[in-house]
Short mmCIF file of C-alpha atoms in Angstrom, two decimals:
data_model
loop_
_atom_site.label_atom_id
_atom_site.label_comp_id
_atom_site.label_asym_id
_atom_site.label_seq_id
_atom_site.Cartn_x
_atom_site.Cartn_y
_atom_site.Cartn_z
CA THR A 1 60.91 104.13 70.23
CA THR A 2 64.47 103.52 72.04
CA GLU A 3 63.06 104.64 75.43
CA ILE A 4 60.49 101.57 75.47
CA TYR A 5 63.12 99.24 75.26
CA THR A 6 65.64 100.12 76.81
CA LEU A 7 62.91 100.57 80.10
CA SER A 8 62.32 96.59 79.03
CA LEU A 9 65.28 95.57 80.04
CA HIS A 10 63.54 95.81 83.60
CA ASP A 11 61.63 93.24 83.23
CA ALA A 12 64.01 90.71 82.55
CA LEU A 13 66.85 89.33 85.59
CA PRO A 14 66.95 90.56 88.56
CA ILE A 15 69.11 93.35 88.63
CA SER A 16 71.41 91.85 91.43
CA LYS A 17 74.21 93.92 93.64
CA ALA A 18 78.00 93.73 93.86
CA GLY A 19 78.45 89.43 94.59
CA GLU A 20 74.93 88.67 95.18
CA THR A 21 73.84 85.02 93.32
CA MET A 22 70.87 85.17 91.52
CA GLN A 23 68.73 83.24 93.72
CA GLN A 24 69.65 85.99 96.70
CA ALA A 25 68.67 88.78 94.01
CA LEU A 26 64.90 86.81 93.58
CA GLU A 27 65.14 86.65 97.51
CA ARG A 28 65.95 90.65 97.61
CA GLU A 29 63.41 91.84 95.79
CA CYS A 30 60.65 89.50 96.28
CA LEU A 31 60.89 90.87 100.20
CA ALA A 32 61.73 93.88 99.11
CA VAL A 33 58.16 93.86 97.79
CA ARG A 34 56.28 92.09 100.75
CA GLU A 35 57.63 94.34 103.51
CA SER A 36 57.81 98.53 101.64
CA ALA A 37 57.69 98.39 97.97
CA GLY A 38 58.16 97.13 94.22
CA VAL A 39 58.85 98.28 90.82
CA LEU A 40 57.54 96.52 87.30
CA ASP A 41 58.35 97.55 83.70
CA ALA A 42 54.84 95.72 82.54
CA SER A 43 54.80 97.35 79.20
CA THR A 44 55.06 93.94 77.54
CA LEU A 45 51.75 92.80 78.51
CA GLY A 46 49.07 92.12 76.13
CA LYS A 47 46.62 94.73 75.27
CA ILE A 48 43.40 95.37 72.86
CA ASP A 49 41.40 97.79 72.05
CA ILE A 50 37.88 96.92 71.71
CA GLN A 51 34.59 99.27 70.48
CA GLY A 52 31.72 98.40 69.20
CA PRO A 53 28.13 98.51 70.47
CA ASP A 54 28.46 94.80 70.33
CA ALA A 55 31.67 95.38 72.60
CA ARG A 56 30.28 93.71 75.58
CA GLU A 57 28.04 90.91 73.75
CA PHE A 58 31.15 89.96 72.28
CA LEU A 59 32.67 89.72 75.88
CA GLY A 60 31.00 87.57 76.57
CA ARG A 61 31.24 84.70 74.90
CA VAL A 62 34.79 84.88 74.85
CA TYR A 63 35.19 84.41 78.11
CA THR A 64 33.79 81.67 80.23
CA ASN A 65 32.10 84.75 82.61
CA ALA A 66 30.03 87.71 82.55
CA TRP A 67 30.43 90.28 81.20
CA ALA A 68 26.73 92.31 80.89
CA LYS A 69 27.03 93.66 83.69
CA LEU A 70 30.19 95.09 83.90
CA GLY A 71 30.41 99.01 85.08
CA ILE A 72 32.39 102.16 83.34
CA GLY A 73 35.39 101.91 85.28
CA LYS A 74 35.74 98.59 86.77
CA CYS A 75 38.16 95.79 85.80
CA ARG A 76 37.40 92.13 85.62
CA TYR A 77 39.76 89.53 85.31
CA GLY A 78 38.61 86.37 82.46
CA LEU A 79 39.72 82.87 81.00
CA MET A 80 39.61 82.24 77.72
CA CYS A 81 39.12 78.31 76.43
CA GLY A 82 38.89 77.01 73.18
CA GLU A 83 36.19 74.56 71.43
CA ASP A 84 37.06 71.58 73.60
CA GLY A 85 36.98 73.79 76.57
CA MET A 86 41.12 73.85 77.72
CA VAL A 87 42.45 76.96 78.88
CA PHE A 88 44.41 79.29 76.42
CA ASP A 89 44.87 82.04 77.77
CA ASP A 90 43.65 84.67 80.94
CA GLY A 91 44.10 88.65 81.51
CA VAL A 92 42.00 91.57 82.96
CA THR A 93 40.08 93.70 80.69
CA ALA A 94 38.99 97.01 81.99
CA CYS A 95 36.09 99.04 81.14
CA LEU A 96 36.49 102.47 79.64
CA ALA A 97 32.93 103.53 78.13
CA GLU A 98 30.18 101.66 77.81
CA ASN A 99 31.60 99.84 74.21
CA HIS A 100 34.83 100.65 74.75
CA PHE A 101 37.08 97.81 76.83
CA VAL A 102 40.43 97.12 77.15
CA MET A 103 41.81 93.67 77.16
CA THR A 104 44.70 92.28 78.92
CA THR A 105 46.08 89.05 77.42
CA THR A 106 49.56 87.14 78.59
CA THR A 107 52.57 89.18 76.93
CA GLY A 108 52.96 85.44 74.67
CA GLY A 109 49.65 85.44 73.59
CA ALA A 110 48.71 88.48 72.37
CA ALA A 111 48.91 87.48 68.67
CA ARG A 112 47.42 84.61 69.69
CA VAL A 113 43.97 86.11 71.10
CA LEU A 114 44.18 89.42 68.50
CA GLU A 115 43.69 86.67 66.08
CA TRP A 116 41.51 83.83 67.46
CA LEU A 117 38.66 86.93 68.32
CA GLU A 118 39.11 88.27 64.76
CA ILE A 119 38.44 85.16 63.47
CA TYR A 120 35.34 84.33 65.94
CA GLN A 121 33.55 87.93 64.72
CA GLN A 122 34.50 87.00 60.83
CA THR A 123 33.50 83.54 60.61
CA GLU A 124 31.19 82.75 64.49
CA TRP A 125 29.08 85.67 64.69
CA PRO A 126 29.28 88.43 61.97
CA GLU A 127 26.14 90.48 62.98
CA LEU A 128 28.34 92.13 65.78
CA GLU A 129 29.58 94.76 65.06
CA VAL A 130 32.58 95.48 66.86
CA TYR A 131 36.27 95.76 66.20
CA PHE A 132 39.91 95.26 67.40
CA ASN A 133 43.34 96.78 67.17
CA THR A 134 46.56 95.72 68.91
CA VAL A 135 47.27 98.29 71.81
CA THR A 136 50.24 96.99 72.99
CA ASP A 137 53.26 99.21 71.92
CA HIS A 138 50.90 101.76 72.75
CA TRP A 139 51.09 102.28 76.41
CA SER A 140 53.94 102.21 78.39
CA THR A 141 53.18 100.50 81.62
CA VAL A 142 54.92 100.71 85.44
CA THR A 143 53.39 98.71 87.83
CA VAL A 144 54.05 100.00 91.84
CA THR A 145 52.99 97.20 94.21
CA GLY A 146 53.71 96.42 97.61
CA PRO A 147 52.66 98.41 101.45
CA ASN A 148 53.39 101.08 100.68
CA SER A 149 52.78 101.42 96.86
CA ARG A 150 50.14 104.03 97.89
CA LYS A 151 52.76 106.24 99.86
CA ILE A 152 54.24 106.41 96.26
CA LEU A 153 51.38 107.00 93.93
CA GLU A 154 50.40 109.17 96.30
CA GLN A 155 53.49 111.78 95.40
CA VAL A 156 53.06 111.21 91.98
CA VAL A 157 49.54 111.40 90.78
CA ASP A 158 48.85 115.07 90.12
CA ASP A 159 44.35 114.88 90.04
CA ILE A 160 43.11 111.80 92.07
CA ASP A 161 42.12 110.70 95.03
CA ILE A 162 43.80 107.45 95.37
CA SER A 163 42.55 105.92 98.62
CA ASN A 164 40.85 103.13 99.19
CA GLU A 165 37.14 104.53 99.73
CA ALA A 166 38.37 106.14 96.76
CA PHE A 167 39.84 103.72 94.57
CA LYS A 168 39.21 100.12 94.78
CA TYR A 169 40.50 96.99 94.68
CA MET A 170 39.88 95.94 90.58
CA ASP A 171 38.63 99.45 88.92
CA TRP A 172 40.21 102.03 87.08
CA LYS A 173 41.05 105.63 86.76
CA ALA A 174 41.64 108.44 84.29
CA ALA A 175 44.57 110.25 85.63
CA THR A 176 47.45 112.92 85.22
CA VAL A 177 50.57 111.79 86.86
CA GLN A 178 54.02 114.16 86.43
CA GLY A 179 51.36 116.54 83.90
CA VAL A 180 50.73 112.90 82.14
CA PRO A 181 47.73 111.80 80.85
CA ALA A 182 47.50 108.96 82.46
CA ARG A 183 44.91 105.12 83.37
CA ILE A 184 45.96 103.44 86.51
CA PHE A 185 44.41 100.31 87.42
CA ARG A 186 43.84 98.64 90.40
CA ILE A 187 44.67 95.78 90.44
CA SER A 188 47.35 92.35 91.87
CA PHE A 189 49.62 90.33 90.62
CA THR A 190 51.33 90.21 93.17
CA GLY A 191 48.25 90.14 96.09
CA GLU A 192 49.75 93.29 97.18
CA LEU A 193 48.29 96.57 97.60
CA SER A 194 49.51 97.51 93.76
CA PHE A 195 49.05 99.85 91.53
CA GLU A 196 49.56 99.62 87.09
CA ILE A 197 50.21 102.76 85.63
CA ASN A 198 49.80 103.44 81.79
CA VAL A 199 51.19 105.90 80.03
CA GLN A 200 51.36 106.46 76.18
CA ALA A 201 54.97 104.88 75.21
CA ASN A 202 57.13 108.08 74.77
CA TYR A 203 56.78 109.50 78.29
CA GLY A 204 57.31 105.41 80.52
CA MET A 205 61.35 106.48 80.83
CA ARG A 206 60.07 110.04 82.49
CA ILE A 207 57.17 108.32 84.91
CA TRP A 208 60.04 105.53 85.60
CA LYS A 209 61.71 108.39 86.88
CA ALA A 210 59.13 110.21 89.02
CA VAL A 211 58.66 106.97 90.68
CA MET A 212 62.03 105.50 91.39
CA GLU A 213 63.21 109.69 93.05
CA LYS A 214 59.65 109.81 94.63
CA GLY A 215 60.14 105.51 96.46
CA ALA A 216 63.73 105.96 97.48
CA GLN A 217 62.43 107.26 101.21
CA TYR A 218 60.76 103.76 100.92
CA ASN A 219 63.31 100.80 99.22
CA LEU A 220 61.45 101.12 96.05
CA THR A 221 62.65 97.94 94.53
CA PRO A 222 63.06 97.33 90.73
CA TYR A 223 62.31 93.96 89.87
CA GLY A 224 61.98 91.24 86.70
CA THR A 225 59.95 88.53 85.45
CA GLU A 226 62.04 86.00 87.80
CA THR A 227 60.32 87.44 91.09
CA MET A 228 57.10 88.31 89.56
CA HIS A 229 56.83 84.37 89.13
CA ILE A 230 57.19 84.01 92.36
CA LEU A 231 55.63 86.10 94.57
CA ARG A 232 52.49 85.07 92.27
CA ALA A 233 52.84 81.73 93.27
CA GLU A 234 52.85 82.23 96.47
CA LYS A 235 49.17 83.85 95.82
CA GLY A 236 48.61 81.14 93.84
CA PHE A 237 48.35 82.89 90.34
CA ILE A 238 48.35 81.07 87.21
CA ILE A 239 50.77 81.92 84.10
CA ALA A 240 48.77 80.67 81.63
CA GLY A 241 51.31 78.58 79.39
CA GLN A 242 53.44 77.63 81.73
CA ASP A 243 50.63 75.86 84.39
CA THR A 244 48.28 75.59 81.57
CA ASP A 245 49.46 72.80 78.38
CA GLY A 246 45.85 73.02 76.13
CA SER A 247 45.05 70.02 78.63
CA VAL A 248 43.17 71.89 81.64
CA HIS A 249 39.97 72.96 82.23
CA PRO A 250 39.23 76.18 84.56
CA TYR A 251 37.65 73.47 87.20
CA ASP A 252 40.79 70.69 87.01
CA LEU A 253 42.62 74.69 88.30
CA GLY A 254 39.93 74.92 90.61
CA MET A 255 38.81 77.84 89.37
CA GLY A 256 35.08 77.40 88.55
CA TRP A 257 34.12 80.72 90.54
CA ALA A 258 35.77 82.30 87.01
CA VAL A 259 32.49 80.29 85.02
CA SER A 260 29.44 81.35 84.46
CA PRO A 261 27.24 78.79 83.45
CA LYS A 262 23.52 80.83 83.04
CA LYS A 263 25.14 83.12 80.16
CA PRO A 264 22.01 83.32 77.49
CA PHE A 265 24.29 82.31 75.61
CA SER A 266 26.67 80.04 75.40
CA PHE A 267 30.72 81.00 75.24
CA ILE A 268 33.69 79.45 74.16
CA GLY A 269 34.92 76.24 75.54
CA LYS A 270 31.16 75.47 77.39
CA ARG A 271 30.44 72.59 76.31
CA GLY A 272 34.26 71.11 75.76
CA MET A 273 34.56 71.16 78.98
CA SER A 274 31.01 69.35 79.72
CA ARG A 275 32.02 65.86 78.06
CA GLU A 276 32.66 62.65 79.57
CA ASP A 277 36.25 63.12 79.40
CA CYS A 278 36.28 66.52 81.36
CA VAL A 279 34.15 65.68 84.10
CA LYS A 280 35.40 61.70 85.39
CA ASP A 281 37.18 61.57 88.32
CA ASN A 282 41.14 60.91 87.78
CA ARG A 283 41.72 64.38 86.13
CA LYS A 284 44.80 65.51 87.03
CA GLN A 285 43.84 68.83 89.22
CA LEU A 286 46.44 72.01 90.33
CA VAL A 287 47.39 71.84 94.15
CA GLY A 288 49.60 73.02 95.84
CA ILE A 289 52.85 71.22 97.08
CA VAL A 290 55.11 71.94 100.01
CA THR A 291 58.13 69.93 100.54
CA LYS A 292 59.05 68.19 103.83
CA GLU A 293 62.52 69.43 103.98
CA PRO A 294 61.64 72.97 103.41
CA LYS A 295 65.07 74.51 101.42
CA THR A 296 64.71 71.38 98.85
CA VAL A 297 63.10 73.02 95.64
CA ILE A 298 61.33 70.24 93.66
CA PRO A 299 62.84 70.53 89.80
CA GLU A 300 60.01 72.02 87.54
CA GLY A 301 58.12 69.11 85.60
CA ALA A 302 59.16 66.01 87.88
CA GLN A 303 56.64 63.88 88.39
CA ALA A 304 54.51 62.52 91.55
CA VAL A 305 54.04 58.70 92.17
CA ASN A 306 52.14 57.26 95.28
CA ASP A 307 54.96 54.94 95.71
CA PRO A 308 58.47 55.38 95.08
CA SER A 309 59.27 51.31 95.97
CA GLU A 310 57.24 50.42 92.82
CA PRO A 311 59.49 48.51 89.72
CA ILE A 312 59.85 51.13 86.68
CA PRO A 313 57.34 51.70 84.84
CA MET A 314 55.54 53.14 88.33
CA THR A 315 52.29 55.23 88.34
CA MET A 316 52.31 58.91 87.41
CA LEU A 317 50.21 61.37 89.54
CA GLY A 318 51.22 64.35 87.23
CA HIS A 319 53.81 66.82 87.60
CA VAL A 320 55.03 69.74 89.19
CA THR A 321 53.83 73.38 86.70
CA SER A 322 55.82 76.21 88.85
CA SER A 323 57.94 75.47 90.94
CA TYR A 324 60.53 77.87 93.59
CA TYR A 325 61.96 79.12 97.43
CA SER A 326 59.64 81.43 98.66
CA ALA A 327 61.67 84.21 100.84
CA CYS A 328 58.75 85.56 102.61
CA LEU A 329 57.81 82.24 103.50
CA GLY A 330 60.83 80.70 104.26
CA HIS A 331 60.51 77.38 103.00
CA SER A 332 60.45 76.15 99.17
CA ILE A 333 56.30 76.04 97.18
CA ALA A 334 55.43 74.36 94.48
CA MET A 335 51.72 74.25 92.30
CA ALA A 336 51.71 71.30 90.64
CA TYR A 337 48.77 68.77 88.45
CA ILE A 338 47.77 65.75 91.21
CA ARG A 339 45.52 63.55 89.62
CA ASN A 340 41.95 64.24 91.88
CA GLY A 341 44.34 66.22 93.83
CA HIS A 342 41.64 68.92 95.07
CA LYS A 343 40.51 65.74 97.29
CA ARG A 344 43.62 64.78 98.28
CA MET A 345 44.50 67.78 100.49
CA GLY A 346 47.34 66.59 103.78
CA GLU A 347 48.36 63.74 101.65
CA THR A 348 52.16 62.36 100.62
CA VAL A 349 53.72 62.04 97.14
CA TYR A 350 56.78 61.58 96.42
CA TYR A 351 59.17 62.77 93.54
CA PRO A 352 62.01 60.04 92.39
CA GLN A 353 65.00 61.90 91.00
CA PRO A 354 67.33 61.46 88.35
CA ASP A 355 70.44 60.70 91.01
CA GLY A 356 67.89 58.38 93.14
CA SER A 357 66.90 60.49 95.66
CA VAL A 358 62.87 60.86 96.10
CA ILE A 359 61.58 64.32 97.74
CA GLU A 360 58.59 63.29 100.24
CA ALA A 361 56.24 66.41 99.97
CA GLN A 362 52.33 66.82 101.41
CA ILE A 363 49.10 68.26 98.80
CA CYS A 364 47.93 71.76 99.54
CA SER A 365 45.80 74.47 98.15
CA PRO A 366 48.32 76.26 96.04
CA ILE A 367 47.19 79.72 97.71
CA PHE A 368 50.22 80.09 100.14
CA LEU A 369 50.13 83.35 101.38
CA ASP A 370 46.91 85.25 102.24
CA PRO A 371 44.37 83.15 101.28
CA LYS A 372 41.34 85.71 102.14
CA GLY A 373 43.16 88.07 99.87
CA GLU A 374 43.22 90.92 102.20
CA ARG A 375 46.99 92.76 101.65
CA GLN A 376 45.30 93.77 98.26
CA ASN A 377 42.68 94.99 99.32
CA VAL A 378 43.43 97.82 102.13
#
């Protein structure tokens, strides 16, 4: 509908106020989310409805982690790998009923993931009874996130208890929002307390307006994907396709916790990531980077070296995948690949620039904010 496309404009560039630069708008939106509340149109995220008596078994084969015991009303994050063991997409999948799930994917990867699921079901495991349907455009998603997000939700949700005791992190619940049937997911891509309201697409604008009205007293601020990229980077959350490039597996990302090697049936990529080349010591691994000069933002794609005085061709250690200035932290942050980076925490690396200057930086954890995850669990 026209309504859907109008709403999706919020999912683009920051909404600048008079006299603001884009950077100033980004900083304002980030601080609004961290200090009070922000709202994002997340309708573009891929959504795939998965049903059938073998749906749970199928998920266990296509994701690297286990799905056999995921309870109804629960959500789980998962990584997908190709047969070579390299990550190509990720997302959260929710259990709606014993044999019914809804999978979210990256926006750009939705069509590819659906095709990939269909190929494996039809050619590799035709004995599994499972069915897939794309429902991306069936649902409008309004994400409310920040310390005051629960206070706002309490004013628009009609019929369920959304307290921390009744509605825990990584749960979902059926609810009525402003008289409209909805699914609410308590998941977070910002690291803050967060709720994703999903309603039938024609009601998207109605719910957006209601949320904005009730959130006005909390300075509820619309934010777009550029702001979302900064917020998730502060938490060290990857974006598949930006922080992955088809050459990294879960362990390179420091996400071995998302791999379950003891599942009864082998998952796609298990053998690939155990190849000799994938377990060598000098693989490029995802780390955090902070610059010596706090205001300096390293260009994305910049190459790291140990010794900037080394004659050309220098020995390259890796490159920057995501780089931003964090208004919340008061300094720049970056996510980057460094050879054997997980064992080089605290060491100094250098980023030579085209103008002859050199940016000095330190390797650190990619989780810059709230490493224990306390903010999203309140």
